[in-house]
mmCIF file of C-alpha atoms in Angstrom:
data_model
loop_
_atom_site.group_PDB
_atom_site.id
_atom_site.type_symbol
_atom_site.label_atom_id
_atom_site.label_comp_id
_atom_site.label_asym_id
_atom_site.label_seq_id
_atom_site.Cartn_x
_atom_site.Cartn_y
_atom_site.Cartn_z
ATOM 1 C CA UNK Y 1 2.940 64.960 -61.479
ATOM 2 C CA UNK Y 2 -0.865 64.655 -60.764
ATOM 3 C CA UNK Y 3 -0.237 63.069 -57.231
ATOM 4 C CA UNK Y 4 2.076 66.116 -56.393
ATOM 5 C CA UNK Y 5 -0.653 68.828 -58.361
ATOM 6 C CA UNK Y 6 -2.875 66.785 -55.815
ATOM 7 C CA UNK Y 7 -1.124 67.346 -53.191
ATOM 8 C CA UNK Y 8 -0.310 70.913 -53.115
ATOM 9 C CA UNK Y 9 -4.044 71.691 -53.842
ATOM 10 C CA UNK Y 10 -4.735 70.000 -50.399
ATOM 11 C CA UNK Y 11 -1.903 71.628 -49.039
ATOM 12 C CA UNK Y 12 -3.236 75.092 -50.785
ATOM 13 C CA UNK Y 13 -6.143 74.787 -48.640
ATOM 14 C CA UNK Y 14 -4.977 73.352 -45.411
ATOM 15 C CA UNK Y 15 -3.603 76.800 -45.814
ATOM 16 C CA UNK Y 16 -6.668 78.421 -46.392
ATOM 17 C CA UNK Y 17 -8.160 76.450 -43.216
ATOM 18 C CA UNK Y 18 -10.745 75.015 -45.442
ATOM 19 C CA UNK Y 19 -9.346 71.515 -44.580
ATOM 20 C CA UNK Y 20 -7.660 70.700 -41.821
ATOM 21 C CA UNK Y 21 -6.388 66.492 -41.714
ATOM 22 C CA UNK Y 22 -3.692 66.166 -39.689
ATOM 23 C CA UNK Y 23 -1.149 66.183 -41.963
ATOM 24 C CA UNK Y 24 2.468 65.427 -40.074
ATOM 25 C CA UNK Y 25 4.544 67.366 -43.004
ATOM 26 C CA UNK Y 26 6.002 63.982 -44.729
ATOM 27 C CA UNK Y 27 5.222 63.372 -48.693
ATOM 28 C CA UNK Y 28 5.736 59.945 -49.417
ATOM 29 C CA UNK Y 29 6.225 59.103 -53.426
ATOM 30 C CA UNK Y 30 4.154 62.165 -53.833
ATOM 31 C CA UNK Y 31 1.444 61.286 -51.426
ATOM 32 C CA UNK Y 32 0.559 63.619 -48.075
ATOM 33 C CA UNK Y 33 1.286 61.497 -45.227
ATOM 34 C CA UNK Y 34 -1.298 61.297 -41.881
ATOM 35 C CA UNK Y 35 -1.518 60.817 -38.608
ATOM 36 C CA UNK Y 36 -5.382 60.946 -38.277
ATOM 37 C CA UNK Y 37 -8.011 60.653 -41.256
ATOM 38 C CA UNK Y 38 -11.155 62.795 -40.325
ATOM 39 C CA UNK Y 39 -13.741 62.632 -43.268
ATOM 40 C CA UNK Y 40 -15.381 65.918 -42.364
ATOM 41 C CA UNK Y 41 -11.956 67.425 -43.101
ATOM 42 C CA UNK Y 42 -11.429 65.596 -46.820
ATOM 43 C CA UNK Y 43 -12.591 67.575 -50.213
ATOM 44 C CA UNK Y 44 -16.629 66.183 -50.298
ATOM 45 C CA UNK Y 45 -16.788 64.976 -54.025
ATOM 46 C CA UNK Y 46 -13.174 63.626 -54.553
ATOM 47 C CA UNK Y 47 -10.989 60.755 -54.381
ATOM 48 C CA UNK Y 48 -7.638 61.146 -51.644
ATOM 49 C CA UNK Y 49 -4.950 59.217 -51.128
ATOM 50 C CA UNK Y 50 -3.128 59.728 -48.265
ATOM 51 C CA UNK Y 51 -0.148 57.601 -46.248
ATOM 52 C CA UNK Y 52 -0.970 56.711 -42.585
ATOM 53 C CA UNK Y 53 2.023 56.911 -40.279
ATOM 54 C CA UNK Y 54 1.456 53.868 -38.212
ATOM 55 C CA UNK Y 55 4.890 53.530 -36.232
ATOM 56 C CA UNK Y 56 8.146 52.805 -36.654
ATOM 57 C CA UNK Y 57 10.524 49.938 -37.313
ATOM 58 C CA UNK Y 58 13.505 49.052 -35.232
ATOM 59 C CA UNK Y 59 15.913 52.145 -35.340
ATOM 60 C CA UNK Y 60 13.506 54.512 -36.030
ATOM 61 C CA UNK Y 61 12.458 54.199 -39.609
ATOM 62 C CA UNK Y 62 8.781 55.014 -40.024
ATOM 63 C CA UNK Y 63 6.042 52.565 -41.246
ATOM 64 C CA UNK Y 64 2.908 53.836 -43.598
ATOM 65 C CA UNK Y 65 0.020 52.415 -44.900
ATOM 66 C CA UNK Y 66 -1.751 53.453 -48.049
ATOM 67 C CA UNK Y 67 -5.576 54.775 -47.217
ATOM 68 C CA UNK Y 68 -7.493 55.631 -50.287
ATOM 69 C CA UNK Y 69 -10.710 57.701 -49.486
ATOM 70 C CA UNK Y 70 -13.856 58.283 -52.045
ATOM 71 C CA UNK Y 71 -15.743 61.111 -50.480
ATOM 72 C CA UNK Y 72 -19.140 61.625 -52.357
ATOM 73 C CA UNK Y 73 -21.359 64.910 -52.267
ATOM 74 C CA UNK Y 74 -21.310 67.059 -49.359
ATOM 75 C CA UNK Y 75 -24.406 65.982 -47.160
ATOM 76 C CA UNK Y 76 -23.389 62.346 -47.897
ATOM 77 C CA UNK Y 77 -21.043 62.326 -45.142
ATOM 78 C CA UNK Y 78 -24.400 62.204 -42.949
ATOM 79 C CA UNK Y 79 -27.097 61.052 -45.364
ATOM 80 C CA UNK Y 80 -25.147 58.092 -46.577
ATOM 81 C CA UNK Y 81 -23.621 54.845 -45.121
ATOM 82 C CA UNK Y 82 -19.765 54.508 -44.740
ATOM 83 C CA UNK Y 83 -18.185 51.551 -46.017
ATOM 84 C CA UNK Y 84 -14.506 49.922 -45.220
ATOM 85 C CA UNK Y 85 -12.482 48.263 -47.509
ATOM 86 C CA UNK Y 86 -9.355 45.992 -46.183
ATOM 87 C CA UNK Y 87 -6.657 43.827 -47.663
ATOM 88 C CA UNK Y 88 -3.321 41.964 -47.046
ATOM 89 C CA UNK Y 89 -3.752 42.089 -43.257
ATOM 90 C CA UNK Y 90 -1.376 38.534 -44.047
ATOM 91 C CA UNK Y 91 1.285 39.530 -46.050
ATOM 92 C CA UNK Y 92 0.873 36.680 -48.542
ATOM 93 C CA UNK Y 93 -2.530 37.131 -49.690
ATOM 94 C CA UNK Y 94 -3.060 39.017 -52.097
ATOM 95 C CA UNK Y 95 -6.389 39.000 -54.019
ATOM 96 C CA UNK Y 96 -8.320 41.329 -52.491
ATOM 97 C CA UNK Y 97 -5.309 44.224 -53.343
ATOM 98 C CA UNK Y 98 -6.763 43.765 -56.693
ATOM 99 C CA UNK Y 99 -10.387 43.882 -56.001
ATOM 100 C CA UNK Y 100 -9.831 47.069 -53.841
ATOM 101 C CA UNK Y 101 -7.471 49.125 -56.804
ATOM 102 C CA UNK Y 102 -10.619 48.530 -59.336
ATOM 103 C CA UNK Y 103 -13.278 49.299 -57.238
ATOM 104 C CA UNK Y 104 -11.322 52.528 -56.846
ATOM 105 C CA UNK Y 105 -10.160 53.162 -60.536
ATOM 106 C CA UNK Y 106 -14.234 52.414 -60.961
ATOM 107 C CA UNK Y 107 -15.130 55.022 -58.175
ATOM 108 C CA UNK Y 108 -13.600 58.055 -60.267
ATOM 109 C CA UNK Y 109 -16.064 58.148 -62.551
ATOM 110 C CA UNK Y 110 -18.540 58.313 -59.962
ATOM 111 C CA UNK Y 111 -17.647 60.274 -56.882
ATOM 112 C CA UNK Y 112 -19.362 63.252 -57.902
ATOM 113 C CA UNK Y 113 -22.661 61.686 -56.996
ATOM 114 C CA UNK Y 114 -22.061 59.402 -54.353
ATOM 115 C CA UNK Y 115 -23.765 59.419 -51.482
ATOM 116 C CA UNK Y 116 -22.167 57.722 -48.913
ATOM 117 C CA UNK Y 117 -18.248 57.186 -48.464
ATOM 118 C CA UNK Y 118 -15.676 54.638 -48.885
ATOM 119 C CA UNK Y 119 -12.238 53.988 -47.115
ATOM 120 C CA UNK Y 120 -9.635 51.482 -48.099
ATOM 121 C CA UNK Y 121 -6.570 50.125 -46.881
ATOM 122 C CA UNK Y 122 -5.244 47.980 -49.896
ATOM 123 C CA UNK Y 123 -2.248 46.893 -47.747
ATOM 124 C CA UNK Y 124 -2.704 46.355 -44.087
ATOM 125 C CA UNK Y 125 0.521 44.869 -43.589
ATOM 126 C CA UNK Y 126 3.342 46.174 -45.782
ATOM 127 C CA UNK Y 127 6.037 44.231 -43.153
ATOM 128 C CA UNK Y 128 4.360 40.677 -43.868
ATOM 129 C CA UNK Y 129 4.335 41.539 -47.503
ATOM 130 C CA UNK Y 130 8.000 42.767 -47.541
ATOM 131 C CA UNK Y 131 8.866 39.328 -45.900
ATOM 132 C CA UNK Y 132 6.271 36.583 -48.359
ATOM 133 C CA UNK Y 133 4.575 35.544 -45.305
ATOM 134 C CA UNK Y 134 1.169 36.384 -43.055
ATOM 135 C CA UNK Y 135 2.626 37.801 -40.018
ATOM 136 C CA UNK Y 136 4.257 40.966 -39.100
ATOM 137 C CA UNK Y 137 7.721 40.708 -37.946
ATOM 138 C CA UNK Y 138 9.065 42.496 -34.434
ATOM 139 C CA UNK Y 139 12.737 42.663 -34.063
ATOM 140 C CA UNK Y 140 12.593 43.008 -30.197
ATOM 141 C CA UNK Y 141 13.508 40.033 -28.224
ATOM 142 C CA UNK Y 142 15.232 38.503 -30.772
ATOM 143 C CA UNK Y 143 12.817 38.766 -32.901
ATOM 144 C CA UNK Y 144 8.922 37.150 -33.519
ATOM 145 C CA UNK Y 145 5.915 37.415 -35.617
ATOM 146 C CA UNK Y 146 2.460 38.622 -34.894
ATOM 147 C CA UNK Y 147 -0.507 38.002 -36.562
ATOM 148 C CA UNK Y 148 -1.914 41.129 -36.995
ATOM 149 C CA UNK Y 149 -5.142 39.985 -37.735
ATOM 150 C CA UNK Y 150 -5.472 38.862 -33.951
ATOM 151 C CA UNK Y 151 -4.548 41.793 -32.248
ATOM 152 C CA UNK Y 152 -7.053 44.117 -33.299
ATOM 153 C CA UNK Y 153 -8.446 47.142 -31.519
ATOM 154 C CA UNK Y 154 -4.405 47.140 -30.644
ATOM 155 C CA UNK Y 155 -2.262 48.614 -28.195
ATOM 156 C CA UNK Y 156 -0.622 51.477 -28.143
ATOM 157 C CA UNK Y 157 3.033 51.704 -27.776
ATOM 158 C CA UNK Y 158 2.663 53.743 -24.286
ATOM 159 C CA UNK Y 159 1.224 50.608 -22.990
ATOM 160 C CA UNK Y 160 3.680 48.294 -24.268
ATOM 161 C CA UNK Y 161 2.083 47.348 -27.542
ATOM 162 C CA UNK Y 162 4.413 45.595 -30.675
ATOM 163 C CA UNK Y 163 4.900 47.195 -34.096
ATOM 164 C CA UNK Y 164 2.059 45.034 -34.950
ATOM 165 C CA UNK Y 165 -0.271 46.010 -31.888
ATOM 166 C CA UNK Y 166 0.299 49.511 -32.447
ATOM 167 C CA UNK Y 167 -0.380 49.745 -36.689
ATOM 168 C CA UNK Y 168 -3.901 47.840 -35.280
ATOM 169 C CA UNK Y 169 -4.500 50.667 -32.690
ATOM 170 C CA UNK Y 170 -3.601 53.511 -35.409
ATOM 171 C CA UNK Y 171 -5.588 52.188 -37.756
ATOM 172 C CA UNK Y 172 -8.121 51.401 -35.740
ATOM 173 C CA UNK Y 173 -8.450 54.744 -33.699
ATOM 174 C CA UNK Y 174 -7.050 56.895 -36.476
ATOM 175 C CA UNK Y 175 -8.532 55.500 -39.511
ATOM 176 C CA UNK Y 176 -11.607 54.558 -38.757
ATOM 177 C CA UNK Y 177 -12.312 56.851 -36.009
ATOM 178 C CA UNK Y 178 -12.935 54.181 -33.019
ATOM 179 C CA UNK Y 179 -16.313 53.103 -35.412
ATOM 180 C CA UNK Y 180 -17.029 56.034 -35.722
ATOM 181 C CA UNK Y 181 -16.298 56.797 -39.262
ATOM 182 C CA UNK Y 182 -17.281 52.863 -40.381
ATOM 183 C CA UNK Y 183 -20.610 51.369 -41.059
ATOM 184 C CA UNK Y 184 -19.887 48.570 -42.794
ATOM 185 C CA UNK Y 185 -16.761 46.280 -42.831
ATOM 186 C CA UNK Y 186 -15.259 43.982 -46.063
ATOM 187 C CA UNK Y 187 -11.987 42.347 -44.571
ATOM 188 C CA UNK Y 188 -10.771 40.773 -47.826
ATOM 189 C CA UNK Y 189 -8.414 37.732 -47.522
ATOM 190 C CA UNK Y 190 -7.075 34.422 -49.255
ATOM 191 C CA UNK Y 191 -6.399 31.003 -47.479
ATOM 192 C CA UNK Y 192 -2.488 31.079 -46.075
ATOM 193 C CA UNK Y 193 0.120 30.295 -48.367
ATOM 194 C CA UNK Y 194 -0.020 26.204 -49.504
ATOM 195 C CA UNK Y 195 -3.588 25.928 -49.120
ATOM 196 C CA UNK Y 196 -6.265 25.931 -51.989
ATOM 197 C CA UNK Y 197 -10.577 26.949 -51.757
ATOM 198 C CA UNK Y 198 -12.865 28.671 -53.751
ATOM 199 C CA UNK Y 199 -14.527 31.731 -53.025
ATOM 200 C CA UNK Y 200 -15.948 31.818 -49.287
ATOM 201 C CA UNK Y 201 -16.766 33.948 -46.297
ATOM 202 C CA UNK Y 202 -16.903 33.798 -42.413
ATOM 203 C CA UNK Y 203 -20.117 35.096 -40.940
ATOM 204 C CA UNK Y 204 -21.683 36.214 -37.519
ATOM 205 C CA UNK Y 205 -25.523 35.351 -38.577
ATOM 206 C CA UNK Y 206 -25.847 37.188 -34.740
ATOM 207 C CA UNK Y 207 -25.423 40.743 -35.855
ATOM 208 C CA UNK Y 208 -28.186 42.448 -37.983
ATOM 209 C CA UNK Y 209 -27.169 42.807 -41.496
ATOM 210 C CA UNK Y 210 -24.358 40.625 -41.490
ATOM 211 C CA UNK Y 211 -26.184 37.403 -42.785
ATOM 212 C CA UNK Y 212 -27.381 40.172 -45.967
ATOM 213 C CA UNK Y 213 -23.835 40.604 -46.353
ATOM 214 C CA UNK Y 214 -22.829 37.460 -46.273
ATOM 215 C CA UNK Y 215 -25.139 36.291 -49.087
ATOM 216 C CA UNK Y 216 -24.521 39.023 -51.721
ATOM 217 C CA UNK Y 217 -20.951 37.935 -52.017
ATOM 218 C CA UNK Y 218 -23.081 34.729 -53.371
ATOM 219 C CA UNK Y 219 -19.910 32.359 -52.423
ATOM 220 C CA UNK Y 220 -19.064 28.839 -52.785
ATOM 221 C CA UNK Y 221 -19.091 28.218 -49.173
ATOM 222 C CA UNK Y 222 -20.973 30.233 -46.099
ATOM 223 C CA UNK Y 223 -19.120 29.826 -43.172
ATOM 224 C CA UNK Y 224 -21.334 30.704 -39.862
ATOM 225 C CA UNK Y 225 -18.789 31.338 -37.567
ATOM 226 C CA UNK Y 226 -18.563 33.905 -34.244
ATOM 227 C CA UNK Y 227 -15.124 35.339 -35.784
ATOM 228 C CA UNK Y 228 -12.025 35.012 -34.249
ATOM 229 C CA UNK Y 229 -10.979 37.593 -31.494
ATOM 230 C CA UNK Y 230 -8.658 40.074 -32.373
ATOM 231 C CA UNK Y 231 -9.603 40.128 -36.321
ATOM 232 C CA UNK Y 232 -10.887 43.693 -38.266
ATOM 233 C CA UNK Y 233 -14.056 41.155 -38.867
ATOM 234 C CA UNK Y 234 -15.107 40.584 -35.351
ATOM 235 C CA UNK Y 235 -13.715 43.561 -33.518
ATOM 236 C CA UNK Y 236 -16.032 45.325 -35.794
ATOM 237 C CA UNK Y 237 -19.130 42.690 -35.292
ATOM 238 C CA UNK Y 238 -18.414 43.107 -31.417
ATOM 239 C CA UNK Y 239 -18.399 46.993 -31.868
ATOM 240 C CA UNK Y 240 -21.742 46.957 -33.330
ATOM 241 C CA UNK Y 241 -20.422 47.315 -37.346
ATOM 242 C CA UNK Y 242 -21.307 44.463 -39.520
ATOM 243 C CA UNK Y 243 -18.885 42.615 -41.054
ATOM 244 C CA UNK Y 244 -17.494 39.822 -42.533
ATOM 245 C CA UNK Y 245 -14.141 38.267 -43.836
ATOM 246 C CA UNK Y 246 -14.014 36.686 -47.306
ATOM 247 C CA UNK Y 247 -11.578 34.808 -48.708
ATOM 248 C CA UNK Y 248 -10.345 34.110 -51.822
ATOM 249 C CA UNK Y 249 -8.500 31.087 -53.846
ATOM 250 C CA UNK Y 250 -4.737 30.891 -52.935
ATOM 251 C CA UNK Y 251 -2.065 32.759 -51.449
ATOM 252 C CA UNK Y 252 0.545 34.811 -53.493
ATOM 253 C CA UNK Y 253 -1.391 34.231 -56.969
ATOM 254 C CA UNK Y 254 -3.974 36.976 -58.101
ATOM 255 C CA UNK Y 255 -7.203 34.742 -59.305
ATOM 256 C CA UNK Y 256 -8.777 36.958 -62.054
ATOM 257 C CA UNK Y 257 -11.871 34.876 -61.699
ATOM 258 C CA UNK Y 258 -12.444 35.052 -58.069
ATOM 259 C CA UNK Y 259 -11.412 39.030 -58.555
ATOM 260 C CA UNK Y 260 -13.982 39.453 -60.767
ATOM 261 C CA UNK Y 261 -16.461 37.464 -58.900
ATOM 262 C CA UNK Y 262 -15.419 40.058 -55.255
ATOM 263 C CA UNK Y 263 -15.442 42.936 -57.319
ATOM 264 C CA UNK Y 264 -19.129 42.715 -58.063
ATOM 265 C CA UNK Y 265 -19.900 41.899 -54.550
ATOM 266 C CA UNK Y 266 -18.639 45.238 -53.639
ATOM 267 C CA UNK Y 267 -20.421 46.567 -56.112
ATOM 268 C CA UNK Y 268 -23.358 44.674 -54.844
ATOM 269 C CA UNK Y 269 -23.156 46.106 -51.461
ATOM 270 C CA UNK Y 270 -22.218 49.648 -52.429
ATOM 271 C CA UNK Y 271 -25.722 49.453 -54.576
ATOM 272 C CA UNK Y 272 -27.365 47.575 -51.443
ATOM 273 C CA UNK Y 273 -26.010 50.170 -49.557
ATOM 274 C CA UNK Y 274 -27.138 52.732 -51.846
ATOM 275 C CA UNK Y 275 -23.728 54.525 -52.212
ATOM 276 C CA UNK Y 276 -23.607 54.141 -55.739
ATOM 277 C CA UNK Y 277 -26.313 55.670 -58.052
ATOM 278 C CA UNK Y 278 -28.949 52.946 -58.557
ATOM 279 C CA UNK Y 279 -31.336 52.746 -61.539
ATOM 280 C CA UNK Y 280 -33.401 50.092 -59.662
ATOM 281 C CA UNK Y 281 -36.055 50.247 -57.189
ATOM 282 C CA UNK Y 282 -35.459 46.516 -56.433
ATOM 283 C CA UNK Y 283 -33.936 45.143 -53.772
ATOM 284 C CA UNK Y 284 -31.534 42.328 -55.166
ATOM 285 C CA UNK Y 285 -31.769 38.740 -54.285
ATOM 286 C CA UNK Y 286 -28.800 37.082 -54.199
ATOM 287 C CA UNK Y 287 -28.483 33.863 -56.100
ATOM 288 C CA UNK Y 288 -27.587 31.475 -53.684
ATOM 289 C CA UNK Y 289 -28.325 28.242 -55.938
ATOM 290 C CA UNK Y 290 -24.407 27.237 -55.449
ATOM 291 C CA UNK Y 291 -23.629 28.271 -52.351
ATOM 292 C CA UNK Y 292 -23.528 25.621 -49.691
ATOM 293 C CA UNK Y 293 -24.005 27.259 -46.066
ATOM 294 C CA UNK Y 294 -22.773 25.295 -43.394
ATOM 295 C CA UNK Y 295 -21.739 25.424 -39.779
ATOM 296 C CA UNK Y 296 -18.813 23.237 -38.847
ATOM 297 C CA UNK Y 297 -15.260 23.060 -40.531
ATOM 298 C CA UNK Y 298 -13.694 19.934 -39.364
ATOM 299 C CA UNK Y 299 -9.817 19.605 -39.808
ATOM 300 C CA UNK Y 300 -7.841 16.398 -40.766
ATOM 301 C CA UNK Y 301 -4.376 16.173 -40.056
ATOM 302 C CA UNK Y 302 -1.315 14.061 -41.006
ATOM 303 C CA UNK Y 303 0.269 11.927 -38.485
ATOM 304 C CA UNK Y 304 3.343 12.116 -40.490
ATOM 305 C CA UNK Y 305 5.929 14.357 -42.659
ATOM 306 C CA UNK Y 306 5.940 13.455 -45.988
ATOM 307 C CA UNK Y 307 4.051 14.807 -48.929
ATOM 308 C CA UNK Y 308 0.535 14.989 -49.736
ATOM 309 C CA UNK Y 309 -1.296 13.018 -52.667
ATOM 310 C CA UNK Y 310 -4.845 14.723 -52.847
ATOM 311 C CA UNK Y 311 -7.335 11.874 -53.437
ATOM 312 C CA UNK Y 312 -10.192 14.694 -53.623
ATOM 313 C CA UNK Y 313 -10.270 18.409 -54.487
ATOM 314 C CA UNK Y 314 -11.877 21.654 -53.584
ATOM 315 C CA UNK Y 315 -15.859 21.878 -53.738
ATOM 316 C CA UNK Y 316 -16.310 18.205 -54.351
ATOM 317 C CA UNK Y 317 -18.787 16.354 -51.820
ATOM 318 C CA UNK Y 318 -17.566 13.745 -49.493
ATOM 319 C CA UNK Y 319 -19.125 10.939 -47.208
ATOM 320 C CA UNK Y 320 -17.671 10.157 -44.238
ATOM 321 C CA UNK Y 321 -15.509 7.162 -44.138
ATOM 322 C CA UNK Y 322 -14.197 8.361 -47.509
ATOM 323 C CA UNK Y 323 -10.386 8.446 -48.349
ATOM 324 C CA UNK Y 324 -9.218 11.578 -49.640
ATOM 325 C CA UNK Y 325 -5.892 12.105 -49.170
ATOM 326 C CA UNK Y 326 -2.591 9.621 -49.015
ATOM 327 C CA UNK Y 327 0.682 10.204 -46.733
ATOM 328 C CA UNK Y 328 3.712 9.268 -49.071
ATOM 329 C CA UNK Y 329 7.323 9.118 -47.880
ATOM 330 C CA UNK Y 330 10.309 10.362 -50.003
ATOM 331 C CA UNK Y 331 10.176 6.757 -51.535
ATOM 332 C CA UNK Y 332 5.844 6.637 -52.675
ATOM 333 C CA UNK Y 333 5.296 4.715 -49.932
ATOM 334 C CA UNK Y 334 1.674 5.037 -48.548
ATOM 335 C CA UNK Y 335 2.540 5.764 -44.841
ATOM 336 C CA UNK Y 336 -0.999 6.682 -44.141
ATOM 337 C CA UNK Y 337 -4.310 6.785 -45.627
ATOM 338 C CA UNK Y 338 -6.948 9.993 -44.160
ATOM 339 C CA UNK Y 339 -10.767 9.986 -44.317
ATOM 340 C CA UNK Y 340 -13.185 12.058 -43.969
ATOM 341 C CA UNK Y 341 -14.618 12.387 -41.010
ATOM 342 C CA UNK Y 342 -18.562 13.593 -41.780
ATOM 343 C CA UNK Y 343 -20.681 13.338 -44.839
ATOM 344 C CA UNK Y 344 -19.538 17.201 -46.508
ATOM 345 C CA UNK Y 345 -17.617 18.701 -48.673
ATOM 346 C CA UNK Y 346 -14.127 19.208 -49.043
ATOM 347 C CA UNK Y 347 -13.934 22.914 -48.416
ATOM 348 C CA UNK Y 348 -9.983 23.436 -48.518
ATOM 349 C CA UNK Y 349 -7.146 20.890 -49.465
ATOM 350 C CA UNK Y 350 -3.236 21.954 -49.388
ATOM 351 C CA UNK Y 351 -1.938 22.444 -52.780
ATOM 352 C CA UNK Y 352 1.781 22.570 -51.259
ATOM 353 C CA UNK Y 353 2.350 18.709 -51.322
ATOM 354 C CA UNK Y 354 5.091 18.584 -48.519
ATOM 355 C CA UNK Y 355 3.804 18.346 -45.146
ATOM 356 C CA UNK Y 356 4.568 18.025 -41.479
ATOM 357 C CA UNK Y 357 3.310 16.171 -38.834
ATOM 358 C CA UNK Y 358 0.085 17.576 -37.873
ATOM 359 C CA UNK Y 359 -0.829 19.713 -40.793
ATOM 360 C CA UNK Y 360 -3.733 19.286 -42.304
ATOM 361 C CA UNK Y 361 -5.015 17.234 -45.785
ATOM 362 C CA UNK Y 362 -7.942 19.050 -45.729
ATOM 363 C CA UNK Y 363 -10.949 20.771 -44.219
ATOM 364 C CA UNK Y 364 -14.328 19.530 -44.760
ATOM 365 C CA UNK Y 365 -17.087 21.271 -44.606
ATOM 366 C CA UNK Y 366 -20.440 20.405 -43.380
ATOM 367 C CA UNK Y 367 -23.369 21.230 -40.705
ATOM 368 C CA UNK Y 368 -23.035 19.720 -37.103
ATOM 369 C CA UNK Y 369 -25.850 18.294 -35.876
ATOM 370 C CA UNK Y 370 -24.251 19.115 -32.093
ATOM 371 C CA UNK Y 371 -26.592 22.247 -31.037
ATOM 372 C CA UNK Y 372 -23.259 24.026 -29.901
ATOM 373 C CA UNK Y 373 -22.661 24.533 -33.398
ATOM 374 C CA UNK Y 374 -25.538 26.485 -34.294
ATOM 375 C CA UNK Y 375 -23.355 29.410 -34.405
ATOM 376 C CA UNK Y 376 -20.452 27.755 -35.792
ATOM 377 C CA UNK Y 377 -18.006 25.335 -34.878
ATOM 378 C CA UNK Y 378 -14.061 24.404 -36.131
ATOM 379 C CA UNK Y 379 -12.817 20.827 -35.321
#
């Protein structure tokens, strides 16, 4: 009932012309459905929830995505910064979902005097979460699967773009305006499903701000990296928006700790950001005693199928030469011994023990003394 009371207010004064999204007439489980999210148009003062049509699926049924919107006070919308919120771009990871529902349930009490606005998309990829896997399925050709989290600004359909290509170009363009209705980016993300970390982050030290950003999520592991092309993290960095992608435990499990420990991050940069009322006059300092920033993630992979006996786990330090996982066969015998390739840490191990040929043991991470690597490097 409060979702539809909600909705016919907004509909009450689309009426009025006092608001004008551009609403395509749909209600989905109570919720006005979108085509294009302007925040000059959205109630100043107020959390929205809207559905974004994005496309549609093989015969013609449409695809949403959920877009929550916390709108502070009326000259916010040009006095204060504007900060994105992602999650679930790969179907099977699902941590940040929770960060992004409490920052919101938290946000209620304090719309009224934010200054500054906030835009989520809990679920980027409803297909990949429909089918327990990253990717985003297209039935055409037979069938494949995209990683949507490559493919970003998109491609509209009039040009040939995929389901997946076009839900990046509508979110992209009709979302978040082309950049222009983002200032900041948080793509939130866990390792793919079978592998294990702790709580980490990819970062383009090149782009002002970024590096700030990077250190107030005060992870495990700093990753400086250039992104990968095509992701929400880089496609912002290269548009001028900083950014950065942080990731968190293991696939398909929510990890209340490492919740917890993104949910005041957010918090961190909303206060950093000053879109939260702040009591402080301080600017925080991050507590980076346990976070080890590095430059190089160096892969290790099995020459063999067979399943995985982990020899060392996530966090602890290695030195090169070091064995740290076994190869067995379906009988326990050792059909290959890996090592570690640099003096590091083991940054992620697989925590599914079967494995094929050419999968990895584990990543370790350390910093390269190769100058190449000064902006980061993956082995």
């Amino acid at each position: 009932m409060q979702l539809l009371g909600q909705f016919l207010a907004i509909c009450a004064l689309v009426a009025r012309g006092s608001y004008a999204l551009n609403y395509t007439g749909d209600v989905l489980n109570g919720v006005p459905v979108i085509s294009y999210l302007d925040l000059a148009d959205i109630p100043p003062q107020t959390i929205t929830r809207y559905y974004l049509r994005v496309g549609e699926l093989n015969g013609g049924t449409p695809l949403h995505v959920p877009v929550m919107v916390a709108r502070g006070t009326p000259e916010s919308l040009e006095s204060g910064k504007k900060l994105a919120l992602t999650a679930a771009i790969h179907g099977d990871e699902l941590n940040g979902v929770r960060v992004v529902q409490r920052i919101f349930d938290q946000l209620k009490a304090q719309v009224s005097t934010l200054n500054g606005t906030v835009i989520a998309i809990p679920t980027v990829n409803p297909m990949g979460i429909y089918l327990n896997q990253r990717n985003y399925f297209t039935a055409s050709a037979s069938g494949f699967l995209t990683n949507v989290n490559r493919v970003f600004p998109g491609t509209p359909s009039s040009e040939g773009g995929n389901g997946a290509e076009l839900l990046a170009y509508n979110i992209w363009n009709n979302v978040w305006g082309n950049k222009s209705q983002v200032d900041v980016g948080i793509d939130l993300h866990t390792p793919s499903s079978g592998g294990e970390t702790s709580l980490w982050c990819y970062a383009d030290f090149r782009l002002p701000y970024v590096e700030r950003l990077a250190k107030l999520l005060q992870p495990d592991t700093l990753k400086i990296d250039i992104g990968e092309p095509g992701s929400i993290e880089t496609t912002f960095v290269d548009n001028q928006i900083p950014s950065i992608t942080v990731e968190m435990g293991q696939a398909k499990v929510w990890n209340n700790s490492l919740i917890d420990r993104t949910f005041d991050f957010v918090n961190r940069v909303l206060d950093d950001l000053r879109i939260i009322p702040s009591n402080s006059t301080k600017v925080y300092q991050p507590d980076l005693s346990n976070t080890y920033i590095i430059t190089t993630f160096h892969d290790t992979p099995s020459t063999y199928g067979g399943f995985v006996e982990r020899l060392v786990l996530v966090d602890e330090p290695v030195k090169k030469g070091q064995p740290i996982a076994n190869i067995l066969n379906a009988f326990g015998d050792i059909l290959e011994t890996l090592y570690a390739p640099e003096d590091g840490r083991m940054f992620q191990s697989p925590r599914d023990p079967s494995i094929e040929p050419g999968a990895s043991v584990g990543q370790i991470a350390y910093n390269s003394t190769d100058p190449e690597c000064v902006d980061g490097c993956i082995f």
